[in-house]
Short mmCIF file of C-alpha atoms in Angstrom, two decimals:
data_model
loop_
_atom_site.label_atom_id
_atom_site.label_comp_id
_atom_site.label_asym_id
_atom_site.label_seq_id
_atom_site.Cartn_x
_atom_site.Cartn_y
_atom_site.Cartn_z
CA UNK A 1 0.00 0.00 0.00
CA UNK A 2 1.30 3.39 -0.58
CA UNK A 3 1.83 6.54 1.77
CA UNK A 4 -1.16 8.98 1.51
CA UNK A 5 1.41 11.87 0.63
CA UNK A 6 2.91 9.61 -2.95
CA UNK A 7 -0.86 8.66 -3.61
CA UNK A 8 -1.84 12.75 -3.24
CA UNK A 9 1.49 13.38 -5.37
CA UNK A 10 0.10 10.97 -8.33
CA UNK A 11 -3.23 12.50 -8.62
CA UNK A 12 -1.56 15.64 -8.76
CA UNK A 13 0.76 15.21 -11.39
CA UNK A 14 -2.01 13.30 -13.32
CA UNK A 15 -4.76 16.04 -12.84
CA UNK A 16 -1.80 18.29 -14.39
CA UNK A 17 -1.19 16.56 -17.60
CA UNK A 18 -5.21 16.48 -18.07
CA UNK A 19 -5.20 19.96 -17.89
CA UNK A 20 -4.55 20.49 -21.77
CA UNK A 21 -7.41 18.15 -22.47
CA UNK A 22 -9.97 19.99 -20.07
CA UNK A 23 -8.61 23.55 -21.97
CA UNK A 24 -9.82 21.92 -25.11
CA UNK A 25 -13.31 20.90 -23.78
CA UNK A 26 -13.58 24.09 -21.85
CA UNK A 27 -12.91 26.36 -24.99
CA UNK A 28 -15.50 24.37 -27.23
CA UNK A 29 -18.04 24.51 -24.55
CA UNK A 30 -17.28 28.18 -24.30
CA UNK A 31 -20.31 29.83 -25.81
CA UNK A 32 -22.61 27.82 -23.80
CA UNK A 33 -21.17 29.25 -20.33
CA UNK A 34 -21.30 32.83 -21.46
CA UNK A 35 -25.18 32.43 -22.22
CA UNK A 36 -27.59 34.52 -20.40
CA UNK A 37 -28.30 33.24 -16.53
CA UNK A 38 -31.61 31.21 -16.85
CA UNK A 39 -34.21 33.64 -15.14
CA UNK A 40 -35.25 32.13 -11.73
CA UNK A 41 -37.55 33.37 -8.70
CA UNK A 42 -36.03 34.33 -5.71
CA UNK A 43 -37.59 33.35 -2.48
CA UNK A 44 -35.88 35.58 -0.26
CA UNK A 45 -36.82 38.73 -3.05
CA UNK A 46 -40.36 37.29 -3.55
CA UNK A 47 -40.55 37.62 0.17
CA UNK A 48 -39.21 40.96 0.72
CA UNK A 49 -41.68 42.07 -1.65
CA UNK A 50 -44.63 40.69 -0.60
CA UNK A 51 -43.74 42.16 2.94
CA UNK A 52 -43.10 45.17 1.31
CA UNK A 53 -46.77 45.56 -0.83
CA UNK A 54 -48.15 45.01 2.89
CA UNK A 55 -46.54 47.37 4.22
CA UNK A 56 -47.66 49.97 1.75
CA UNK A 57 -51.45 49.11 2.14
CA UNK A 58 -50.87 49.89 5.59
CA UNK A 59 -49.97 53.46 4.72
CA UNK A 60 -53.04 53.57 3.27
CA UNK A 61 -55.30 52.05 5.72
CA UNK A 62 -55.29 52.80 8.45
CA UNK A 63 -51.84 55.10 8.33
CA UNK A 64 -53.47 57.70 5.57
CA UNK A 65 -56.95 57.55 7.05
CA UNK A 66 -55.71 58.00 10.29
CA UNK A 67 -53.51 60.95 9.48
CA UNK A 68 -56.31 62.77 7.06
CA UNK A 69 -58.75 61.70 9.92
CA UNK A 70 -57.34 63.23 12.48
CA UNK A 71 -56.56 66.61 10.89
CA UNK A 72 -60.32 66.98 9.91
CA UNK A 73 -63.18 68.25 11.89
CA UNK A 74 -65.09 65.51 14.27
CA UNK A 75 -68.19 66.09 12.14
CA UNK A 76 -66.00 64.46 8.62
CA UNK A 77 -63.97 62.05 10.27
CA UNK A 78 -65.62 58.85 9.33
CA UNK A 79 -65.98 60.52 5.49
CA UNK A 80 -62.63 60.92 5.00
CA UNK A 81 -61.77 57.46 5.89
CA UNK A 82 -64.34 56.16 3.79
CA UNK A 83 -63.29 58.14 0.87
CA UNK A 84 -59.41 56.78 1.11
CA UNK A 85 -60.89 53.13 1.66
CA UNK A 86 -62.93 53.34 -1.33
CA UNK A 87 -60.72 55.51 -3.79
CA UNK A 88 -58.11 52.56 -2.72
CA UNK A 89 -60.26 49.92 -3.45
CA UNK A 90 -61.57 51.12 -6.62
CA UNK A 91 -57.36 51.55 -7.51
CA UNK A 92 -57.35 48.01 -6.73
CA UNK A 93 -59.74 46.76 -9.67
CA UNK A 94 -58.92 49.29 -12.16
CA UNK A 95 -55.62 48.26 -11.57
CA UNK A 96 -56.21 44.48 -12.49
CA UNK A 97 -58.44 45.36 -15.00
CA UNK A 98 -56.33 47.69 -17.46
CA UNK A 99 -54.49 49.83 -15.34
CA UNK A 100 -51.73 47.33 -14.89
CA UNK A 101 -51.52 46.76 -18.45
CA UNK A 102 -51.37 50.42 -19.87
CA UNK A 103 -49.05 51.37 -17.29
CA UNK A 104 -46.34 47.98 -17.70
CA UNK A 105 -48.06 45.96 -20.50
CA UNK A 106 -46.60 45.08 -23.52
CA UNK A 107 -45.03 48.17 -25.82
CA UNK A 108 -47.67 49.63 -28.17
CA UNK A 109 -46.71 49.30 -31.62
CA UNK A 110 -45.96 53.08 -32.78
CA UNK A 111 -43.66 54.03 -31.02
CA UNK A 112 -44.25 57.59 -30.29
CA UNK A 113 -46.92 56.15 -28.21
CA UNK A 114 -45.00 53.92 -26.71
CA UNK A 115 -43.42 56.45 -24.43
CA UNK A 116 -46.37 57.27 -22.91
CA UNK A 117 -48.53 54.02 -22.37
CA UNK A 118 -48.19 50.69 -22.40
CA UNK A 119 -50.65 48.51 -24.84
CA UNK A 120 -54.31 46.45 -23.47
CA UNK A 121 -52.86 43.33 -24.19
CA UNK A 122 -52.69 42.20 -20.67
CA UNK A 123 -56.33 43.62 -19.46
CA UNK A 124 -57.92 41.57 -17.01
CA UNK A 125 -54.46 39.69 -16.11
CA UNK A 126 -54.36 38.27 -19.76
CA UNK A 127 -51.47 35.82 -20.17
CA UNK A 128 -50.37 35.93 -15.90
CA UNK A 129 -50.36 32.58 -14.29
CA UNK A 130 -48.66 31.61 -10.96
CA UNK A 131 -45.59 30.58 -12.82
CA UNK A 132 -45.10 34.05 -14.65
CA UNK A 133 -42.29 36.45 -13.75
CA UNK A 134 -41.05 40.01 -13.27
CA UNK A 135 -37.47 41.67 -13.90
CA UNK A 136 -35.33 43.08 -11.03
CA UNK A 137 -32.49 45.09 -11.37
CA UNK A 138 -30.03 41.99 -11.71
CA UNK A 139 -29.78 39.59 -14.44
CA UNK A 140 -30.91 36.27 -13.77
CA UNK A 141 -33.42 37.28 -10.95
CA UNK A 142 -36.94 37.40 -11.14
CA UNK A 143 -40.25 37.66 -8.60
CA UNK A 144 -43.42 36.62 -9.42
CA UNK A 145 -45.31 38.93 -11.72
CA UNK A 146 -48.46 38.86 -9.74
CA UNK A 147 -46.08 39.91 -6.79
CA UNK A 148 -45.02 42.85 -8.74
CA UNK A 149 -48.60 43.89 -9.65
CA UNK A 150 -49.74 43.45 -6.28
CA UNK A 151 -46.90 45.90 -5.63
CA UNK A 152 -47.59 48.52 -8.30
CA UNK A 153 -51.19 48.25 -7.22
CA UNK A 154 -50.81 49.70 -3.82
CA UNK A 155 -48.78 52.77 -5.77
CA UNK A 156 -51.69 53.39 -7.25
CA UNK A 157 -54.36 53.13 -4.59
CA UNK A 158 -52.48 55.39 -2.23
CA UNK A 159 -51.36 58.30 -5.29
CA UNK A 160 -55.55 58.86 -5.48
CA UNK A 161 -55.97 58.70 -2.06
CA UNK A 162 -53.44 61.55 -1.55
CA UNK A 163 -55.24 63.71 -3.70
CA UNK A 164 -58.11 63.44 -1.46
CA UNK A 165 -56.73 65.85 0.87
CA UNK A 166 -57.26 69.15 -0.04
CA UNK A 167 -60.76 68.75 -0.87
CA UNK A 168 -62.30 66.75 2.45
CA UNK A 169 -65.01 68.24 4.02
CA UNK A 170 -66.99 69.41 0.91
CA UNK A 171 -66.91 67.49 -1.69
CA UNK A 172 -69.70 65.05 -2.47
CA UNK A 173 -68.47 61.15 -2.23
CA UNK A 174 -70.03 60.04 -5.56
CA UNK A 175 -67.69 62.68 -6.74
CA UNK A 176 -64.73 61.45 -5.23
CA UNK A 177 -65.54 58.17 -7.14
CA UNK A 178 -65.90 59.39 -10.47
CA UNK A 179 -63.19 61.44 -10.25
CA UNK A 180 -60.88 58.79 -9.47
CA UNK A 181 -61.80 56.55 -12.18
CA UNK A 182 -61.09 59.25 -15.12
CA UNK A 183 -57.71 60.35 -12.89
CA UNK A 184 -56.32 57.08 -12.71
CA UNK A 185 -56.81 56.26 -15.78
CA UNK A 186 -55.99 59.54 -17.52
CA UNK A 187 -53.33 60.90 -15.07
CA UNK A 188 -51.33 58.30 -12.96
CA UNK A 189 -51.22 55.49 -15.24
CA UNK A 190 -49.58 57.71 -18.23
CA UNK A 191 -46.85 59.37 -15.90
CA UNK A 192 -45.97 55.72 -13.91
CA UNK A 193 -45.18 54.14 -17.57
CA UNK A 194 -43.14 57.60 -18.73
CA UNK A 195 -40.88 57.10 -15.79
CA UNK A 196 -41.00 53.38 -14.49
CA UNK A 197 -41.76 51.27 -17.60
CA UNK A 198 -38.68 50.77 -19.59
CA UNK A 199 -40.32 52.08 -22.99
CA UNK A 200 -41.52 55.14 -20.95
CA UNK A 201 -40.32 58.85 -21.85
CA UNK A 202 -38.77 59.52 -18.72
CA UNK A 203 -37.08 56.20 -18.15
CA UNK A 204 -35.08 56.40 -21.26
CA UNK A 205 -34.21 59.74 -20.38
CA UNK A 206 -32.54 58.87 -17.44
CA UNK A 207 -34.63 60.45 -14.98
CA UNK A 208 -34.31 59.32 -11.63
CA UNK A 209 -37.18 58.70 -9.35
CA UNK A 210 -36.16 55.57 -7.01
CA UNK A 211 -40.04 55.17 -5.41
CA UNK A 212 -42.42 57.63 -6.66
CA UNK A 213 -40.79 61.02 -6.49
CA UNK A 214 -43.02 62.74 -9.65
CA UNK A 215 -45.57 59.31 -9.88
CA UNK A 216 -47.20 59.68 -6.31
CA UNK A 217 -45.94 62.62 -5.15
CA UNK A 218 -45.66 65.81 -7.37
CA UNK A 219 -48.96 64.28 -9.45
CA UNK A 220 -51.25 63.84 -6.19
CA UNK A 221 -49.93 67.03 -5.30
CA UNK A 222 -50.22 69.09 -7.83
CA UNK A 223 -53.76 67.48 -8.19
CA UNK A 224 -55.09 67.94 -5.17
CA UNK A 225 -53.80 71.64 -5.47
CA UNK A 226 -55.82 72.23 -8.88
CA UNK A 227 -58.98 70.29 -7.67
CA UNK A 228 -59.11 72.56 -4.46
CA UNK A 229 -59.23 75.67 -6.66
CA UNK A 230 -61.50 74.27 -9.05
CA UNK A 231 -63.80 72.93 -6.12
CA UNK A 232 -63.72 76.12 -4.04
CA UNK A 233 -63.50 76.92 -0.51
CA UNK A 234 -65.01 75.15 2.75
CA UNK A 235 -67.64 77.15 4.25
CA UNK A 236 -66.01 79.85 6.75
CA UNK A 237 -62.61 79.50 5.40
CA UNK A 238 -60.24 81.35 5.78
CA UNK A 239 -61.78 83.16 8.91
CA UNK A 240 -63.39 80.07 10.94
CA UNK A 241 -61.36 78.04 13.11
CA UNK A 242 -61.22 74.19 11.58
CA UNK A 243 -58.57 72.80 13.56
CA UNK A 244 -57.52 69.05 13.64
CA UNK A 245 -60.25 66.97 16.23
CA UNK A 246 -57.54 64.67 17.03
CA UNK A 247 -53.76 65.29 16.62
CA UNK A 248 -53.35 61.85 18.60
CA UNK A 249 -54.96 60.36 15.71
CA UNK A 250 -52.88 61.84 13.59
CA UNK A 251 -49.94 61.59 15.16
CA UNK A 252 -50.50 57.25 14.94
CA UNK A 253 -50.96 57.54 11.36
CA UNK A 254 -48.08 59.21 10.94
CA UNK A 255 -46.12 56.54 12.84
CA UNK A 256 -47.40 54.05 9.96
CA UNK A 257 -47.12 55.59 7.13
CA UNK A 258 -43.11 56.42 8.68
CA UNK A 259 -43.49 51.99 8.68
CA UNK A 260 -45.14 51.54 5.75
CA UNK A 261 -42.52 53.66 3.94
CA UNK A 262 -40.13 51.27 4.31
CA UNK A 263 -42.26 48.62 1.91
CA UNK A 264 -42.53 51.90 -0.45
CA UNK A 265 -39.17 52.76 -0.62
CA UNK A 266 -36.96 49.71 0.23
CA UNK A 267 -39.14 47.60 -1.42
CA UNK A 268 -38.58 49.31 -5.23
CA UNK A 269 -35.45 47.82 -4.80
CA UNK A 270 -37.48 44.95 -5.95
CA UNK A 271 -34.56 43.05 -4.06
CA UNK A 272 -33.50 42.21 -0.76
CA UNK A 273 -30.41 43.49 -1.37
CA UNK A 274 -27.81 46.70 -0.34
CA UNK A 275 -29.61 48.87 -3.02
CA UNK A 276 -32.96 48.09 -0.36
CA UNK A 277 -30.92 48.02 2.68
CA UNK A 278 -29.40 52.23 1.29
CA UNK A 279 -33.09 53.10 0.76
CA UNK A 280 -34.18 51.52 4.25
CA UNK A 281 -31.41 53.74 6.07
CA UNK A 282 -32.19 57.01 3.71
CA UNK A 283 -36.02 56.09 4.81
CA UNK A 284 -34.91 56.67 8.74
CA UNK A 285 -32.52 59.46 8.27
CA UNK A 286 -33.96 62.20 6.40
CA UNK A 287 -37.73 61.56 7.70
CA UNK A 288 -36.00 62.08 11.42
CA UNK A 289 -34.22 65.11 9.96
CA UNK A 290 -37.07 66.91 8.16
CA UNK A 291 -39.32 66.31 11.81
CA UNK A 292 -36.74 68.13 13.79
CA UNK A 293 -36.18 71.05 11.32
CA UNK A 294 -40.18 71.29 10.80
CA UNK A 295 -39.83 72.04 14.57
CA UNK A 296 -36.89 74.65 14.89
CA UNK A 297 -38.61 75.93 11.89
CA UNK A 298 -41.48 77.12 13.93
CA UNK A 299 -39.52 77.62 16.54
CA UNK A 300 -37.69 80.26 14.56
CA UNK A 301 -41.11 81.89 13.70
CA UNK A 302 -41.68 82.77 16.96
CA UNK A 303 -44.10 79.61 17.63
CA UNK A 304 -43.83 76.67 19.81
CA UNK A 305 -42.22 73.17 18.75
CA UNK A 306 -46.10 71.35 17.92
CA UNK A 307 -46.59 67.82 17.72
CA UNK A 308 -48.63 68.54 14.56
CA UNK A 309 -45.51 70.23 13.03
CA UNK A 310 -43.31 67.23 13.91
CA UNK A 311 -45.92 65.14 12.24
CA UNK A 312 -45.99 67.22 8.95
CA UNK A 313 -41.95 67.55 9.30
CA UNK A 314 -41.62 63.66 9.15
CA UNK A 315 -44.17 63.48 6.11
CA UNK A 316 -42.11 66.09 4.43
CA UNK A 317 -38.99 64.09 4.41
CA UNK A 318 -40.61 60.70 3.62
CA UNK A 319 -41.84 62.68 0.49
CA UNK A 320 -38.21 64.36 -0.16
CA UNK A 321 -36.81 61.29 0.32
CA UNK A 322 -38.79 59.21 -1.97
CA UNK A 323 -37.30 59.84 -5.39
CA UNK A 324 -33.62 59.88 -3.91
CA UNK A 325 -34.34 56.19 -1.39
CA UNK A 326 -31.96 54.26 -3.60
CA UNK A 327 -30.22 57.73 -5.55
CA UNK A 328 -28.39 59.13 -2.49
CA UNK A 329 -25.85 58.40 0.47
CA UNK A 330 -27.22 58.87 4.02
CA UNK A 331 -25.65 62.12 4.46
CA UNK A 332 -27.24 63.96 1.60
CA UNK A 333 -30.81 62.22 2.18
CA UNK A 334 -30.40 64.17 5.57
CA UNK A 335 -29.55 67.41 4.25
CA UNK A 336 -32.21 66.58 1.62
CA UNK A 337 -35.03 65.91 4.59
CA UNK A 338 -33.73 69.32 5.76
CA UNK A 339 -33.92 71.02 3.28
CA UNK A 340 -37.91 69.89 2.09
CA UNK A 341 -38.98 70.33 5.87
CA UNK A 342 -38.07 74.06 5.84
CA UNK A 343 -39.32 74.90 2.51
CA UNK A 344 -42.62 73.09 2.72
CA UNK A 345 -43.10 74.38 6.06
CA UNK A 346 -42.92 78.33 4.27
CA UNK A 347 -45.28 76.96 1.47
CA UNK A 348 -47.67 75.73 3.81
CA UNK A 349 -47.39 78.84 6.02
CA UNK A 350 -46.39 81.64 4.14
CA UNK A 351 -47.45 81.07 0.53
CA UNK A 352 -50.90 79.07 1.23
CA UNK A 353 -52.59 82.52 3.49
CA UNK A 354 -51.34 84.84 0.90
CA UNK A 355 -52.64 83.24 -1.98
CA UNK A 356 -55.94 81.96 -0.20
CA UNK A 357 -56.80 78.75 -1.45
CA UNK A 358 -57.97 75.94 0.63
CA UNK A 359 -55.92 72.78 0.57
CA UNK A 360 -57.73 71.48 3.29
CA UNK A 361 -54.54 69.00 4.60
CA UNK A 362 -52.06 70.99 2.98
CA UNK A 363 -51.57 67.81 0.64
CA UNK A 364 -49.75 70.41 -1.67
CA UNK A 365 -48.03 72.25 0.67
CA UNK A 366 -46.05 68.92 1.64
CA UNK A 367 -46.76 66.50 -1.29
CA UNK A 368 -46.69 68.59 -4.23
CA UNK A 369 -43.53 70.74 -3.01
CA UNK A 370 -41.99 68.30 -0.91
CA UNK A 371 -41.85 66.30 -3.88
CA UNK A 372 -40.71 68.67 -6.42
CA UNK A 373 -37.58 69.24 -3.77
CA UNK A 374 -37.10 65.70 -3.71
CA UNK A 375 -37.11 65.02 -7.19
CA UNK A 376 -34.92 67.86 -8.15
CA UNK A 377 -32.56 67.42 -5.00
CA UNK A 378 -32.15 64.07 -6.09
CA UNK A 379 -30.12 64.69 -8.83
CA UNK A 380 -27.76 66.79 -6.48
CA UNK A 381 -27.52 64.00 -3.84
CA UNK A 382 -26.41 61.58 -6.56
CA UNK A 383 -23.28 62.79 -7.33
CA UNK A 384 -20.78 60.58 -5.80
CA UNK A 385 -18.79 63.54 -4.28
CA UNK A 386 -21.73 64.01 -2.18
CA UNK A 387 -22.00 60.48 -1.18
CA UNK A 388 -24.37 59.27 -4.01
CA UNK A 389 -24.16 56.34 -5.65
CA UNK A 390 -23.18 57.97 -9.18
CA UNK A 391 -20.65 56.72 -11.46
CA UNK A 392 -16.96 59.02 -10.74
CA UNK A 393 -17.81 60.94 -14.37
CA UNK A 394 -21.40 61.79 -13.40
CA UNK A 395 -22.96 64.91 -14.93
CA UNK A 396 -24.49 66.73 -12.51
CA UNK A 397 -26.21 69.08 -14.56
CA UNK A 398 -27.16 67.62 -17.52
CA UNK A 399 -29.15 65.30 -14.29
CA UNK A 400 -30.47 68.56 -13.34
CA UNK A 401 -31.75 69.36 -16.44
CA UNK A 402 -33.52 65.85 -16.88
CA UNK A 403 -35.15 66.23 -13.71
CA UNK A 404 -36.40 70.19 -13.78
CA UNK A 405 -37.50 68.80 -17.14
CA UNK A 406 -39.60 65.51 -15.94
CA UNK A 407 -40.95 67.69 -12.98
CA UNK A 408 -42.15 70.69 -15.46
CA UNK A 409 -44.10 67.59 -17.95
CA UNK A 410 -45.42 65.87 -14.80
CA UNK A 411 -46.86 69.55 -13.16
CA UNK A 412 -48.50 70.12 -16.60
CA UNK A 413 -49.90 66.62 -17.16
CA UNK A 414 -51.50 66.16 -13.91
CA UNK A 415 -52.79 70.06 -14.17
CA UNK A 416 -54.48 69.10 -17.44
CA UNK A 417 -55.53 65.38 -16.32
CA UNK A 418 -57.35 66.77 -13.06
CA UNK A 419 -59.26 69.28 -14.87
CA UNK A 420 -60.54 66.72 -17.23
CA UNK A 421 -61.85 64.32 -14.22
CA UNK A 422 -62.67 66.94 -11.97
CA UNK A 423 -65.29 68.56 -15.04
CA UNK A 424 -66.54 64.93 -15.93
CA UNK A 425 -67.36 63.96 -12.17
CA UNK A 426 -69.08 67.59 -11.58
CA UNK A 427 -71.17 66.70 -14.58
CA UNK A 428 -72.18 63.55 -13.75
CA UNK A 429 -72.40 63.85 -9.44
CA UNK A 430 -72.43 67.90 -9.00
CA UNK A 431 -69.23 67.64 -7.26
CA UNK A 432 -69.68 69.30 -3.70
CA UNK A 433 -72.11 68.86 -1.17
CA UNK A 434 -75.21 70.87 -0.83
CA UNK A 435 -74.54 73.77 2.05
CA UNK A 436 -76.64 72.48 4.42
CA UNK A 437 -74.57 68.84 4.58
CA UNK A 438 -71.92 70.87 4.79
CA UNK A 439 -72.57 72.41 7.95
CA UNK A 440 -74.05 69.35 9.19
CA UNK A 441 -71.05 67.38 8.78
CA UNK A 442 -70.11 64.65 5.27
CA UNK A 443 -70.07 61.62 8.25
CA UNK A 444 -74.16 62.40 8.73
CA UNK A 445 -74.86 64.03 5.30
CA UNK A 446 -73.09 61.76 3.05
CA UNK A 447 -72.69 58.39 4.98
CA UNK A 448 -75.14 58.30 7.85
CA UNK A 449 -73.03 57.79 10.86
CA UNK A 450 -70.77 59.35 13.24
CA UNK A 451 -67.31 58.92 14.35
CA UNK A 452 -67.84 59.39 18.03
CA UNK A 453 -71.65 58.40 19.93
CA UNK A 454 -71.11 60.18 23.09
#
């Protein structure tokens, strides 16, 4: 028998002199190996996503009905729940019905048109199954596609919902249903294929908008901005006093949504990944620096520290941070969160008195402008000399240009698209309530209940 070592010293040598015959092998399988990874589902992805589509219904309900809830009047408290539940709901089946397919359905043939929608060819689901699959970011890795619409549903259920308010307390409920049918379907689904579907306008551009920078934010913003002109005033505004019923309320449903943010903005990683894990720590730091500078900002201004402003500070940098979750480095999502805080904090209580109209939640004052910082600041806080995840020869103002530019197109399509719904459900509902349900309350007037049986 021979010593281990002399039998480890034959193999050796013999694996050596097979070398030459495994090069030859190797080099005709060659083109075989350099084929495209077989596309597979990942079970640690598919599960950070499904967490992560959970997590945004929960900024809808309860986080956004608590928040909008609590800022109202006790008399419209149970309408403006109802109003997000349905508007969500409704979302939810316009979504699977065509909305899903216009927005990331297959490319329309002309292809001018192709930048702007998607074609009907999956309406109702056509073609999904179980086994059918959705691109990440990396090559090889997939989720399941009804994952990913369940995902991109919730985008769209809380975008309308957002709208909502500016225009609680007067405006009729059928309204608020008809209007969100013709706004989803003329408005949101348009701008999320521009700048999320790879044939979209904005997407080949280059813009950059990580989790819904200009698609939720700067669209339900500027929305609920025009359909609070175009609606008019509540009843003893400016000069009545309509604070919030409950702030406590409010101040819970801002702890969600803060959650449920992480599903929103971690999760369009699409991956479990460091890309997520950047977003999830950009999520936490800006949203607690925009709360504390909402603060000192009224501080400044010769006003107490309120837990309402805290509340509207953290919402602030959520928004701000949205587009830039993935697109920055810690450090700039914090000035970023900053930065949005103060400015939307002047919008909301400078610019709204002077100019007089009623956004009833100030859904523009922190949505609309809090996202048109973030979207534009994102293109700042990308630049790798700033921490951002840019390549070293990044362009930082041909980025600025893309983004001033996708903000402008967005600001003038929803404009247009919310006049369009806003005229169609006046003519068919009326649009507001009469006066008398008004002053009665929507929760009595429209649904037949109250909030709170004392």
């Amino acid at each position: 028998m021979q010593h281990p070592k002399k039998l480890m010293a034959g193999a050796a040598l013999s694996l050596f002199a097979a070398l030459p015959a495994w090069a030859q092998d190797a080099a005709l399988q060659a083109p075989a190996a350099a084929a495209a990874p077989v596309a597979t589902v990942n079970k640690g992805d598919t599960a950070w996503m499904m967490v992560s589509t959970v997590l945004v219904l929960m900024m809808i309900v309860p986080g956004l009905a608590l928040f909008y809830g609590g800022l109202t009047r006790t008399k419209n408290m149970l309408s403006v729940m109802t109003q997000i539940g349905a508007v969500a709901s409704l979302a939810m089946l316009i979504w699977v019905m065509y909305g899903y397919s216009l927005a990331f359905g297959p490319d329309v043939t002309n292809a001018t048109l192709s930048n702007f929608i998607s074609s009907p060819g999956k309406a109702f689901l056509a073609g999904v199954t179980a086994a059918s699959q959705a691109a990440t970011f990396t090559a090889g890795v997939e989720i399941p596609e009804y994952v990913f619409i369940c995902f991109q549903m919730t985008f769209a259920a809380i975008t309308i919902a957002l709208v909502l308010g500016s225009v609680v307390e007067r405006i009729k409920f059928s309204a608020v249903i008809a209007f969100a049918a013709v706004w989803l379907t003329i408005t949101y689904l348009p701008i999320a294929h521009m700048v999320w579907a790879a044939s979209g306008y904005f997407f080949k551009a280059g813009a950059l908008d990580f989790a819904g920078g200009t698609v939720v934010h700067i669209n339900a913003g500027v929305s609920s901005l025009v359909l609070a002109i175009l609606l008019g005033k509540r009843i003893g505004f400016p000069t009545e006093r309509m604070a919030p019923h409950s702030l406590t309320l409010t101040m819970v449903g801002t702890g969600l949504l803060w959650v449920g943010w992480f599903g929103f903005n971690a999760g369009s990683a699409l991956e479990a990944n460091g890309t997520a894990g950047l977003a999830m720590i950009n999520t936490f730091v800006a949203t607690a620096s925009a709360g504390l500078f909402w603060m000192l900002a009224e501080k400044f201004s010769g006003h107490k520290g309120s837990a309402l402003g805290f509340c509207s500070g953290i919402i602030a940098g959520l928004v701000a941070v949205t587009p830039a979750a993935g697109n920055s480095g810690p450090f700039g999502a914090i000035v970023l969160g900053a930065v949005a805080s103060v400015v939307c904090f002047f919008a909301v209580t400078v610019v709204k008195p002077k100019l007089g109209y009623d956004d009833s939640l100030d859904a523009f004052g922190i949505h609309g402008v809090g996202g048109i910082i973030g979207a534009i600041g994102t293109a700042v806080v990308y630049a790798p000399s700033l921490g951002g995840p840019g390549a070293a020869d990044y362009d930082m103002g041909a980025k600025l240009g893309v983004q001033v530019f996708a903000v402008l197109v967005t600001i003038v399509w929803a404009s247009v698209g919310t006049a369009i719904a806003w005229f169609v459900a006046k003519a068919l509902t009326g649009g507001r309530v009469s006066k008398e349900v008004e002053l009665e309350g929507l929760d009595l007037g429209e649904h037949g209940e109250r909030a709170y049986n004392y």
